[in-house]
Coordinates of C-alpha atoms in Angstrom, one line a residue:
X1 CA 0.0 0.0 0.0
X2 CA 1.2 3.6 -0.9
X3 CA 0.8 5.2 2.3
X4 CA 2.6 8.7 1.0
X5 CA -0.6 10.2 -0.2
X6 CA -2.6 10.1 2.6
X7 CA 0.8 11.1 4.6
X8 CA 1.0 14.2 2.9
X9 CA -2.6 14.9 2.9
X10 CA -2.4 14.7 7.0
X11 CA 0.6 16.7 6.8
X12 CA -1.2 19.3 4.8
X13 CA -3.9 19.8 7.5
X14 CA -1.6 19.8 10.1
X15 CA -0.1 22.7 9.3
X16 CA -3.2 24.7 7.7
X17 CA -5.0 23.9 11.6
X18 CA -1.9 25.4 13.1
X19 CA -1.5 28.5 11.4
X20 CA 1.9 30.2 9.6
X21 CA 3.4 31.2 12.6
X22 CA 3.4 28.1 14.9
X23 CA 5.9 26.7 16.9
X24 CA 7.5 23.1 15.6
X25 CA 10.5 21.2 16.6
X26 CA 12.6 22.3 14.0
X27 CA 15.3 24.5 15.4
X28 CA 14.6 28.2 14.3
X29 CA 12.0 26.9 12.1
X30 CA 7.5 28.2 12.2
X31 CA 5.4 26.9 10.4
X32 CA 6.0 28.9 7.3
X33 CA 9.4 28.2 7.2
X34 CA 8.4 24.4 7.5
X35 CA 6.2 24.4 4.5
X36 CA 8.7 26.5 2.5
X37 CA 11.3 23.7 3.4
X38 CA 8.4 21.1 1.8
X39 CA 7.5 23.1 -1.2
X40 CA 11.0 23.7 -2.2
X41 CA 12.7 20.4 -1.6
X42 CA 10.1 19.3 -4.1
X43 CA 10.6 22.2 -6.5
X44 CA 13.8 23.2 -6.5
X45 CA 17.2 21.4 -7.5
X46 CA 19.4 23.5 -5.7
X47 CA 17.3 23.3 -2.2
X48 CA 17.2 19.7 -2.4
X49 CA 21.4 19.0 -2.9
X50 CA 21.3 21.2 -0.5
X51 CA 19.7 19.1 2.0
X52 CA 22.3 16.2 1.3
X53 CA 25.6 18.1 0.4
X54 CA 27.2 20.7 3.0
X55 CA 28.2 23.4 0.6
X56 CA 24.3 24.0 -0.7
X57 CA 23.4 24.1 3.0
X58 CA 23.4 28.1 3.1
X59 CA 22.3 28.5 -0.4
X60 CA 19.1 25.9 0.6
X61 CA 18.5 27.7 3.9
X62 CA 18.3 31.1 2.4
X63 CA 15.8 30.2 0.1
X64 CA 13.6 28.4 2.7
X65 CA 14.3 31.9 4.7
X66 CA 13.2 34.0 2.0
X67 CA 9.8 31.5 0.8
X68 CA 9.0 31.7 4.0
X69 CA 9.0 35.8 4.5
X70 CA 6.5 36.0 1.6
X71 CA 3.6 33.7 3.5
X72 CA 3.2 35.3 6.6
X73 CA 0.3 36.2 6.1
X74 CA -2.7 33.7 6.2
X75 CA -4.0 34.3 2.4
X76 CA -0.5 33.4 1.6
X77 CA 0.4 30.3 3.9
X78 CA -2.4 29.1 3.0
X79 CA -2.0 29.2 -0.8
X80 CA 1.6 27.9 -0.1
X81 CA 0.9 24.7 2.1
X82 CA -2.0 24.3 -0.7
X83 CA 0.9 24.2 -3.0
X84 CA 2.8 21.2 -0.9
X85 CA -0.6 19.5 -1.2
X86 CA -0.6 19.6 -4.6
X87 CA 2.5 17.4 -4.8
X88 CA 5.5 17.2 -6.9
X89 CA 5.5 19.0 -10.5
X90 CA 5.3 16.7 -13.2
X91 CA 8.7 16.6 -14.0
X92 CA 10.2 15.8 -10.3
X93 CA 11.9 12.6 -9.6
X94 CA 9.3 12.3 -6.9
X95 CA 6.3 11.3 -9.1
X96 CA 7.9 7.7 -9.4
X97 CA 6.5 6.1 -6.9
X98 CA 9.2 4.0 -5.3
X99 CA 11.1 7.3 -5.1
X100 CA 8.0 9.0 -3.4
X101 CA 7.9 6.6 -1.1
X102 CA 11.4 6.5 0.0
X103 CA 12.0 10.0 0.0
X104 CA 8.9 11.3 2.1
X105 CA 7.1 8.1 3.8
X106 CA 9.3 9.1 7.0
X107 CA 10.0 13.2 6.2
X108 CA 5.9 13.8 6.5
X109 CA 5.5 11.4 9.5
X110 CA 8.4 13.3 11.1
X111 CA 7.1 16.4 10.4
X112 CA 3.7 16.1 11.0
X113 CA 4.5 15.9 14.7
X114 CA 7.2 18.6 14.8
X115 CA 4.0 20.5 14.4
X116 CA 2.0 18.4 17.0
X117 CA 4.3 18.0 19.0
X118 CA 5.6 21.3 19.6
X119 CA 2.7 22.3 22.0
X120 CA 2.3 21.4 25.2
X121 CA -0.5 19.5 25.2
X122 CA -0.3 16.7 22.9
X123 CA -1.1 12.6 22.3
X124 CA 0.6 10.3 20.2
X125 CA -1.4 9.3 17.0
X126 CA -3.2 5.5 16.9
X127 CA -1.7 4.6 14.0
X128 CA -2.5 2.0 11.4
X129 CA -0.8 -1.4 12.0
X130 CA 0.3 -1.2 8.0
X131 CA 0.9 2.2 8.1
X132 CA 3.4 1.5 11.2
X133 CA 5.0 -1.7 10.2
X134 CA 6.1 0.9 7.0
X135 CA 7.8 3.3 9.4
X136 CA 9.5 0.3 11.0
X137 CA 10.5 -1.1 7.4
X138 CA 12.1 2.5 6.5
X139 CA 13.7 3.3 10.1
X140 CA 15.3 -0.4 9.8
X141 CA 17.3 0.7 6.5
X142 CA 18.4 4.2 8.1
X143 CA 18.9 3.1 11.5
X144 CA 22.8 2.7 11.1
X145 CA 23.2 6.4 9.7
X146 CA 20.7 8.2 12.0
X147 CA 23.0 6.5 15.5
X148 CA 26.5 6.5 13.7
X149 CA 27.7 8.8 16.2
X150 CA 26.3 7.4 19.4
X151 CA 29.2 5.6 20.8
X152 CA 27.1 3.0 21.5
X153 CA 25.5 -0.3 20.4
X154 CA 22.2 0.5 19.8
X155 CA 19.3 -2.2 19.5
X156 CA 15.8 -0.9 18.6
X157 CA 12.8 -2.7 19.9
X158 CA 9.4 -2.7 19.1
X159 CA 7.2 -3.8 22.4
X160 CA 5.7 -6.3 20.3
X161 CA 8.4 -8.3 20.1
X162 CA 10.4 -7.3 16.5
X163 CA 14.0 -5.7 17.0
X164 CA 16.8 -4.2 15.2
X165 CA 20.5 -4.2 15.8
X166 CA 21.4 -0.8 14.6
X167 CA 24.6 -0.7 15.9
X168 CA 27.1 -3.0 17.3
X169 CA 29.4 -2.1 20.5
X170 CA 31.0 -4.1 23.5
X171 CA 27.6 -1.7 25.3
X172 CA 25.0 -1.6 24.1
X173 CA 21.4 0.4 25.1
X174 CA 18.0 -0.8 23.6
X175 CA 15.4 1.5 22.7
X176 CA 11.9 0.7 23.2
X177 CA 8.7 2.3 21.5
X178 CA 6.2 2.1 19.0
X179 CA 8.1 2.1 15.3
X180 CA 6.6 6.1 15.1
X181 CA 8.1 6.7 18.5
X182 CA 11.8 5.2 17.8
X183 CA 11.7 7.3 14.6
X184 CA 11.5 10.6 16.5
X185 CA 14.2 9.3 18.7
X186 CA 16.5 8.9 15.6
X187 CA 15.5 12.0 14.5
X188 CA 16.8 13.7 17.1
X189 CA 13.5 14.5 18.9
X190 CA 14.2 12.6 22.2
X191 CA 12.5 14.8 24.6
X192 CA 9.0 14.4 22.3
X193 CA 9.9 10.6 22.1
X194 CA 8.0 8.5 24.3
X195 CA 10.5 5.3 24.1
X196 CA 12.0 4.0 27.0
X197 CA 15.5 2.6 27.4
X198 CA 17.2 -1.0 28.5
X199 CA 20.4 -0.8 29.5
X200 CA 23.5 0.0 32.1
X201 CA 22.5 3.7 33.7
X202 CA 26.0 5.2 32.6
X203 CA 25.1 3.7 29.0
X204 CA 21.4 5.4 28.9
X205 CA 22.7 8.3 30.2
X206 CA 25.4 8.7 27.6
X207 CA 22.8 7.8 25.1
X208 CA 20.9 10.8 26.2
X209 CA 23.8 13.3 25.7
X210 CA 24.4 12.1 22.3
X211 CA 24.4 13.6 18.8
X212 CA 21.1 11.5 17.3
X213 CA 19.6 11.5 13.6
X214 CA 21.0 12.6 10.2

């Protein structure tokens, strides 16, 4: 099942309920600037290396920056997040499906609740058991690079009963959660995580200091 439609469609409302100038857990980062950040990565070449090569960081941020100064307003956020919902233009790389899915299966779950969860009153989403066992599929592929510089093993568990060695060291700390919950912790958004950990208290605590996600 495509589950990136709906995603995006969720992702979409999310951010019109919330308004252009809402907190999320993106550092220095509204709402607008969020959606900019969406719009772009779809629409322009240059905002998109920069997302994966250093030296097109700036260049890629600016442009979010300046997107983002034009929809302040609500006419304007509105027309822009309209334009995320849209999708892809015809000629993007996105509208194969396989790279669609690979791409922004985990980016709108992820960023659906750095709007939710950047309030102080918020609940986790009941998820769809497909829907889930997809996250887990994609966090299971990226695990390695999102803990590389934990200097730790790391073993991700589902309470269920599935798990993933992510990384191997003579200590090791296991994460437990719900596969939505332990991709927020690998995303760097441990305090909005709610995992629990398994391990020696030195190990979890170092854990806890660490640099986590891409």
């Amino acid at each position: 099942m495509h589950f990136v439609d709906p995603s995006r469609e969720v992702l979409a409302e999310t951010l019109l309920a919330a308004g252009p100038d809402a907190p999320t857990l993106c550092p220095g980062w509204r709402t607008q600037e969020l959606a900019s950040h969406l719009v772009l990565r779809e629409r322009n070449a240059g905002v998109g290396l920069g997302l994966l090569l250093k030296p097109f960081n700036r260049a890629s941020e600016k442009a979010t920056l300046k997107l983002a100064a034009k929809s302040g307003s609500a006419d304007a956020y509105a027309r822009l997040v309209e334009q995320f919902r849209a999708g892809p233009p015809p000629l993007s790389p996105m509208k194969i499906k396989a790279v669609d899915e690979s791409s922004n299966l985990v980016e709108y779950f992820v960023h659906t609740e750095d709007v939710r969860r950047a309030t102080d009153r918020w609940a986790p989403r009941a998820l769809d058991q497909e829907y889930s066992s997809a996250l887990w599929d994609e966090l299971v592929k990226r695990a390695a690079i999102f803990y590389r510089g934990v200097d730790l093993g790391i073993v991700l568990v589902q309470p269920s009963g599935p798990r993933h060695v992510a990384k191997r060291a003579p200590v090791s700390v296991a994460i437990v959660g719900q596969p939505g919950e332990l991709l927020m912790h690998a995303h760097g958004r441990a305090g909005q995580a709610l995992v629990t950990f398994e391990g020696q208290p030195d190990a979890v605590a170092l854990l806890q200091t660490a640099e986590v996600g891409f």
